[in-house]
Short mmCIF file of N, CA and C in Angstrom, two decimals:
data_model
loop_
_atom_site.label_atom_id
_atom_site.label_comp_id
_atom_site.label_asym_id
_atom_site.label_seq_id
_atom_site.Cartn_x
_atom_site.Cartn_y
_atom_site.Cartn_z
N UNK A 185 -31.47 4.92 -7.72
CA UNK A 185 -31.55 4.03 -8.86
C UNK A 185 -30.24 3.25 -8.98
N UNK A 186 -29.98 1.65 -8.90
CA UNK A 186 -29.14 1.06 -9.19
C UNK A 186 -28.27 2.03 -10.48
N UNK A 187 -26.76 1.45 -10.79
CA UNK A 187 -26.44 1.38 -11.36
C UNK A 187 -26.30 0.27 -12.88
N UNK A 188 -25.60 0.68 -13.51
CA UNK A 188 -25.89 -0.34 -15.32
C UNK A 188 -25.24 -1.46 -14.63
N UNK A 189 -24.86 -2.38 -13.38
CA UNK A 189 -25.01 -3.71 -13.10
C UNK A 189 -25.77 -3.62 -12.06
N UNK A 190 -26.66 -3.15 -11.64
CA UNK A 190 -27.27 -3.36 -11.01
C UNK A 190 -27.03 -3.15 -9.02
N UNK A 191 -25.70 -2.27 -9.06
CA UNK A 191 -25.00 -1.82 -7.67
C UNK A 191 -26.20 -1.13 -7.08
N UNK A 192 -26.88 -0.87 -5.79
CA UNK A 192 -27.99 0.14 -5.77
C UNK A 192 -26.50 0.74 -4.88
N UNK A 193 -27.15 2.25 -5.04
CA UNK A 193 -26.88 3.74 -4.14
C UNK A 193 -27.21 3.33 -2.74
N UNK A 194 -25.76 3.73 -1.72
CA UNK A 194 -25.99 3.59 -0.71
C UNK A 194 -27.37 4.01 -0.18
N UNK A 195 -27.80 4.76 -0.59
CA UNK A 195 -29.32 5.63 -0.34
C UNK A 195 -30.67 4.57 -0.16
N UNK A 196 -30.25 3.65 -0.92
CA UNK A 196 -31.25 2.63 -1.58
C UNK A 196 -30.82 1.07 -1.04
N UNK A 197 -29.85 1.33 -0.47
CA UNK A 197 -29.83 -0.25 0.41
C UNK A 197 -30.64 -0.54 1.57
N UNK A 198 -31.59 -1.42 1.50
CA UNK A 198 -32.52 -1.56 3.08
C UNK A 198 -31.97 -2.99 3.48
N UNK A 199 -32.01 -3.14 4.75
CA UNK A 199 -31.66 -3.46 5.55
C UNK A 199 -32.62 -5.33 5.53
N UNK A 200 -33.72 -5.13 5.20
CA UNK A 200 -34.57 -6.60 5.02
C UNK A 200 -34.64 -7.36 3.87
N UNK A 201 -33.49 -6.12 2.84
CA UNK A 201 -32.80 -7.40 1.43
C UNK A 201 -31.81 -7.46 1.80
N UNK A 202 -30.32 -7.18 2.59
CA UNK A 202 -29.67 -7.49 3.33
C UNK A 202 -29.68 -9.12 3.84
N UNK A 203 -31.00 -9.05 4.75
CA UNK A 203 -30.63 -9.76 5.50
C UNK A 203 -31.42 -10.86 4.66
N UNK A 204 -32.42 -10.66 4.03
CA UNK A 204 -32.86 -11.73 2.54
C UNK A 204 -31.38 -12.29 2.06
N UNK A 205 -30.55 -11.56 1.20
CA UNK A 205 -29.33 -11.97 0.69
C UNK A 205 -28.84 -12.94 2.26
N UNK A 206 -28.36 -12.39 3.07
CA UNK A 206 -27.66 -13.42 4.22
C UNK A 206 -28.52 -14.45 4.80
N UNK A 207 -29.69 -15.10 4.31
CA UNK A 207 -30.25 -15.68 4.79
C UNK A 207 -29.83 -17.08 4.44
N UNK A 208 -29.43 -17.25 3.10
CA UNK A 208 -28.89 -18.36 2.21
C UNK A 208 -27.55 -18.35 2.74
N UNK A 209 -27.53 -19.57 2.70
CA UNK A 209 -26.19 -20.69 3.51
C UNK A 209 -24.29 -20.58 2.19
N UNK A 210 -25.04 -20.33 1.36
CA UNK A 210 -24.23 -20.19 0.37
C UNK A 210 -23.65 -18.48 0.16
N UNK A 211 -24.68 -18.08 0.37
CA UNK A 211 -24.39 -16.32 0.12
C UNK A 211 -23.53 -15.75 1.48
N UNK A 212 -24.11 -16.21 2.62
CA UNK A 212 -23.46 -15.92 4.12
C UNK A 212 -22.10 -16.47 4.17
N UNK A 213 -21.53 -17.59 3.14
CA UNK A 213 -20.14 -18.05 3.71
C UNK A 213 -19.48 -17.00 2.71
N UNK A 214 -20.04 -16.72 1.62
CA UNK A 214 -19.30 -15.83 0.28
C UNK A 214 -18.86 -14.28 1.34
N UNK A 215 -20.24 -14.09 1.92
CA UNK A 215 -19.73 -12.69 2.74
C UNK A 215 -18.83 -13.09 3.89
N UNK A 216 -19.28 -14.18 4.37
CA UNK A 216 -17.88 -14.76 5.74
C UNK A 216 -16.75 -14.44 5.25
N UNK A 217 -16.48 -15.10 3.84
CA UNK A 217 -14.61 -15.15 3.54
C UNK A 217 -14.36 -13.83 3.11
N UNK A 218 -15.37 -12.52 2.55
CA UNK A 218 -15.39 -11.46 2.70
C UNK A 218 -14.68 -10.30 3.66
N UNK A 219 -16.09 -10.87 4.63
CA UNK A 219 -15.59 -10.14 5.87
C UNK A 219 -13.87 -10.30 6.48
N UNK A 220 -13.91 -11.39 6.52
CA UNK A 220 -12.82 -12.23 7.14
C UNK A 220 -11.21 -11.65 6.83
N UNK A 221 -11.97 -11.40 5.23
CA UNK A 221 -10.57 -10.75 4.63
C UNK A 221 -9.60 -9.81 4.78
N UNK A 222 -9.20 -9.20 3.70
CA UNK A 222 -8.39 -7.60 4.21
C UNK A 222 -9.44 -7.17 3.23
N UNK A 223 -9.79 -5.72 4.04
CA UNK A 223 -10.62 -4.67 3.09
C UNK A 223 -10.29 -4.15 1.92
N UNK A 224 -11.30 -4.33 0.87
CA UNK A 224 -10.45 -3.56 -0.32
C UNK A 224 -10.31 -4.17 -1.38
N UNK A 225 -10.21 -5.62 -0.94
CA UNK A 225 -9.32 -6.36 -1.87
C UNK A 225 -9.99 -7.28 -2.46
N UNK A 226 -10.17 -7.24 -4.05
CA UNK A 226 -11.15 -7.76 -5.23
C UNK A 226 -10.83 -9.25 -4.96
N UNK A 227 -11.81 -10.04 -5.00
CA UNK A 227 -11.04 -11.35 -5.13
C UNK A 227 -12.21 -11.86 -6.38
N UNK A 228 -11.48 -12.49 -7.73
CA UNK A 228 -11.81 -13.56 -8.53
C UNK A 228 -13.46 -14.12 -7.89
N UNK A 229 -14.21 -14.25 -8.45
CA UNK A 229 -15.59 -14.67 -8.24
C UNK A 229 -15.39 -16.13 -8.31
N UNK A 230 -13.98 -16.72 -8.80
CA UNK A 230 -13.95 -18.33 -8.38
C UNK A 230 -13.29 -18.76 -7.52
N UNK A 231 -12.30 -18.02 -7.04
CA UNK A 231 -12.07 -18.02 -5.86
C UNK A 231 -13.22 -18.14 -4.75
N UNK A 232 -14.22 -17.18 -4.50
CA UNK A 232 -15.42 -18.18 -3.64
C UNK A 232 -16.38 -19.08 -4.06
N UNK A 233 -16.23 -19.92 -4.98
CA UNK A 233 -17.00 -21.06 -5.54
C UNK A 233 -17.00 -21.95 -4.76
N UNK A 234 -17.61 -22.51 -4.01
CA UNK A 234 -18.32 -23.65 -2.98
C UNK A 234 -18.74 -24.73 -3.52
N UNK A 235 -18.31 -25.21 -5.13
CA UNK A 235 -18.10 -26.03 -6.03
C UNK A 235 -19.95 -25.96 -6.56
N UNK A 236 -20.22 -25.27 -6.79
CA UNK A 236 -21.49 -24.90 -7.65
C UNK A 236 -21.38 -25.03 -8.95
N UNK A 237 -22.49 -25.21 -9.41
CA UNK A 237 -22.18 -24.69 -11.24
C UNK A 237 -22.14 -22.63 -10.76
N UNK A 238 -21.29 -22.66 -12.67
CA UNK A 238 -21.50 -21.08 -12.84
C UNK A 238 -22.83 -20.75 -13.26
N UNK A 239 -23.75 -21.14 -14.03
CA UNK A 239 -24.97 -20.96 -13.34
C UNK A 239 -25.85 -20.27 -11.91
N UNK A 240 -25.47 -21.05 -11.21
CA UNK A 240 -26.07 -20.97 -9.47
C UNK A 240 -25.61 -20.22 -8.82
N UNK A 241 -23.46 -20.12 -8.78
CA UNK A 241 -22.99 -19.09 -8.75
C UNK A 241 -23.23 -17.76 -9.40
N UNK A 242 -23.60 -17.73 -10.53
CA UNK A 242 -24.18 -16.03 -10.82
C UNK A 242 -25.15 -15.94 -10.47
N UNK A 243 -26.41 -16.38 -9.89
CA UNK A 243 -27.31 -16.07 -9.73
C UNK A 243 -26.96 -15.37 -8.01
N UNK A 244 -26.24 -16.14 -7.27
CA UNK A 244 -25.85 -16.22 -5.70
C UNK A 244 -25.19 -14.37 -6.03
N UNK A 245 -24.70 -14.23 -7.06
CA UNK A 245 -23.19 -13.06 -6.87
C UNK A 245 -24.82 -12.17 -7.51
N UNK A 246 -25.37 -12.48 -8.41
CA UNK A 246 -26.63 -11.08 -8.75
C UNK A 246 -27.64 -10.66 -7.74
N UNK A 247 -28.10 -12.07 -6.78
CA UNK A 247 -28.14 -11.23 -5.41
C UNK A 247 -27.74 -10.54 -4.39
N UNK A 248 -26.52 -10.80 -4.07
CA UNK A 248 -25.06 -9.98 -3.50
C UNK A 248 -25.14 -8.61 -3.82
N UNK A 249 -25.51 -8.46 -4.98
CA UNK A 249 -25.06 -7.16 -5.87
C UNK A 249 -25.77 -6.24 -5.96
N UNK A 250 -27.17 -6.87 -5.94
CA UNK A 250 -28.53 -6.02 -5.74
C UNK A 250 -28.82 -6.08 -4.20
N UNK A 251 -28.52 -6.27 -3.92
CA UNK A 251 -29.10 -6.07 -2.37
C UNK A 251 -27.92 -4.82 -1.85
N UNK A 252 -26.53 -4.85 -2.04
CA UNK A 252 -25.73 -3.96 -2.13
C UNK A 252 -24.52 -4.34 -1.13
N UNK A 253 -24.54 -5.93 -0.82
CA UNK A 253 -23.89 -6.35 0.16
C UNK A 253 -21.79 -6.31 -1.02
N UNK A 254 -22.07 -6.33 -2.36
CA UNK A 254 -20.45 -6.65 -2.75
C UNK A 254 -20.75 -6.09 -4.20
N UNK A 255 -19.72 -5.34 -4.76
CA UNK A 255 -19.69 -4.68 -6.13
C UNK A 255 -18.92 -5.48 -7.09
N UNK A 256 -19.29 -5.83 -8.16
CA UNK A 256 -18.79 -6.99 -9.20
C UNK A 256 -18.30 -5.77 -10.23
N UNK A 257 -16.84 -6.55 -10.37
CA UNK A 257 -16.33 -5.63 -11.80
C UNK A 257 -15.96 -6.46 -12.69
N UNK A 258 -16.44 -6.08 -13.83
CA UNK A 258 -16.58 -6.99 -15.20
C UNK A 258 -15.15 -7.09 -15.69
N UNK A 259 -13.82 -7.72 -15.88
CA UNK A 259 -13.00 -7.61 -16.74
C UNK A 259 -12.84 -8.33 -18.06
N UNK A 260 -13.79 -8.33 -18.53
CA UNK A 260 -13.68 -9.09 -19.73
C UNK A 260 -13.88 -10.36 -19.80
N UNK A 261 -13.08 -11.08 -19.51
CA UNK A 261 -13.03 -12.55 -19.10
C UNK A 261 -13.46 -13.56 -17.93
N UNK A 262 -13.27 -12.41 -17.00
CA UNK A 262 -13.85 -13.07 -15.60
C UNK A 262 -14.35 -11.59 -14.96
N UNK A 263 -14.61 -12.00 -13.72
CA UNK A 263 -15.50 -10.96 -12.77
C UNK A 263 -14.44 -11.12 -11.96
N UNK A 264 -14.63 -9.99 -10.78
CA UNK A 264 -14.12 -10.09 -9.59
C UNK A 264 -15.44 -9.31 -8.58
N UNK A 265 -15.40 -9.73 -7.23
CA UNK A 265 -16.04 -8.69 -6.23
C UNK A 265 -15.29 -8.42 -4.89
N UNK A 266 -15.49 -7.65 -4.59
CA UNK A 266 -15.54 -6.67 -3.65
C UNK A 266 -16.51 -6.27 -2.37
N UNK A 267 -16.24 -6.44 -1.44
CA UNK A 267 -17.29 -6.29 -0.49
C UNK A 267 -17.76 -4.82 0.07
N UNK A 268 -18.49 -4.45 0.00
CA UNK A 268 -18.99 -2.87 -0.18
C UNK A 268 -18.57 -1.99 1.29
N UNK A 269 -17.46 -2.57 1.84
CA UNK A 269 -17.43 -2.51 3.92
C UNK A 269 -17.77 -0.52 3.55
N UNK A 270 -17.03 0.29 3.48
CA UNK A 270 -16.95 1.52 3.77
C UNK A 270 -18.67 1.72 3.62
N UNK A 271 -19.16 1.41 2.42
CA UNK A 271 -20.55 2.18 2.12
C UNK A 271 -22.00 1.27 3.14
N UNK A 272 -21.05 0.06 3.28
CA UNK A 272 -22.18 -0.74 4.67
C UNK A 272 -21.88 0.13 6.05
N UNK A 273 -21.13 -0.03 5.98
CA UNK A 273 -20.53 1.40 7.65
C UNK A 273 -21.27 2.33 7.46
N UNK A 274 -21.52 3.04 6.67
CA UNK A 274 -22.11 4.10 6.25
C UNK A 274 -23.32 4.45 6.62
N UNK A 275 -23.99 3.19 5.81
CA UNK A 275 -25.70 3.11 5.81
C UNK A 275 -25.78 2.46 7.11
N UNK A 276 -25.11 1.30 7.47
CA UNK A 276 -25.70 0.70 8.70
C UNK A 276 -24.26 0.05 9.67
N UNK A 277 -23.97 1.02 10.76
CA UNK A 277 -23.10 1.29 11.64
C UNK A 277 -22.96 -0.31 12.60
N UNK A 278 -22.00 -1.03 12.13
CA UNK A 278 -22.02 -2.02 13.67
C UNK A 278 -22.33 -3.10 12.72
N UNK A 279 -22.88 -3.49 11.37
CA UNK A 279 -23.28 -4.72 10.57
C UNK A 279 -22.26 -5.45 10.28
N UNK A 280 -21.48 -5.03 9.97
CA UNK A 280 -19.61 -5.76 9.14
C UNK A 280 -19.36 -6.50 10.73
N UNK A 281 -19.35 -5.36 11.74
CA UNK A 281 -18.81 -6.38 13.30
C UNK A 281 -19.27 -7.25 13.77
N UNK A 282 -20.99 -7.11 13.12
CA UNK A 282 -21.88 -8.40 13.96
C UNK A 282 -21.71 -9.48 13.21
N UNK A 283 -21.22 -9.50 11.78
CA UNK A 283 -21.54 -10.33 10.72
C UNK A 283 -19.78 -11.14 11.75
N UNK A 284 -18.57 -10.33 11.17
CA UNK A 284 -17.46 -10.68 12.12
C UNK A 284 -17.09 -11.95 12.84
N UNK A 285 -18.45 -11.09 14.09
CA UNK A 285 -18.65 -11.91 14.94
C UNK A 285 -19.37 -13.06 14.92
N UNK A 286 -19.99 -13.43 13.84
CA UNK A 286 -20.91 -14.41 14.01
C UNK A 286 -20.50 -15.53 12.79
N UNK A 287 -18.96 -15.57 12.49
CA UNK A 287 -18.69 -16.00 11.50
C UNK A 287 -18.24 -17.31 11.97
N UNK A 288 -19.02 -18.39 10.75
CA UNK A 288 -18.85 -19.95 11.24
C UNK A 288 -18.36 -20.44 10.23
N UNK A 289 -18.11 -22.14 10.61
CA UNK A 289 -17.36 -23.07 9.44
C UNK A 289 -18.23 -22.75 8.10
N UNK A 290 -17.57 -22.33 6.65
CA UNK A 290 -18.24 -22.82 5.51
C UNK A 290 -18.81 -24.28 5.36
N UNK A 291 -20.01 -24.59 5.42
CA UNK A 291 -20.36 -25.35 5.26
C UNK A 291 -20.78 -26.25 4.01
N UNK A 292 -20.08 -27.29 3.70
CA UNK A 292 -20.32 -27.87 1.91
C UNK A 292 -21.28 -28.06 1.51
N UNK A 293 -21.53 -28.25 0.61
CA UNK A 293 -23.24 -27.99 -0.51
C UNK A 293 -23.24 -29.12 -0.99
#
């Protein structure tokens, strides 16, 4: 059972909402600059804004979140996320390297 935002349990991540979430051109560059990054490390939810409304952007970060690809923490004023790498290793061995590897120009909207 997800958690009260909606995080699911590694238990409960499948692999064909995964790749639903990475299918969108907008969601795949959010996990690119993710991946790309240093592990661990929360970054500001406007920091990956691809100049969207906040609108479109929360909707992009509530699929992220439910599918189980990045964990959003509420601080009051703004959000930040997090990319879920240890608990994707976990459930599905070799995904973070292929994604890695297959990482292209952000493309503008």
């Amino acid at each position: 059972m997800p958690d009260e935002r909606g995080h699911p349990d590694v238990t409960e991540m499948r692999l064909s909402v995964l790749f639903a979430a990475l299918a969108d051109p907008v969601r795949r560059g959010v996990i690119d600059q993710l991946v790309a990054g240093e592990e661990g490390v929360r970054r500001m939810c406007g920091s990956l804004n691809p100049g969207l409304s906040k609108s479109t952007m929360t909707h992009h970060w509530r699929v992220l979140r439910e599918a189980g690809l990045i964990r959003q923490v509420d601080l009051g004023n703004r959000s930040e996320i997090v990319l879920r790498a240890a608990e994707l290793r976990e459930r599905f061995p070799g995904l973070l390297e292929l994604l890695a590897n297959d990482v292209r120009p952000v493309q503008p909207v």
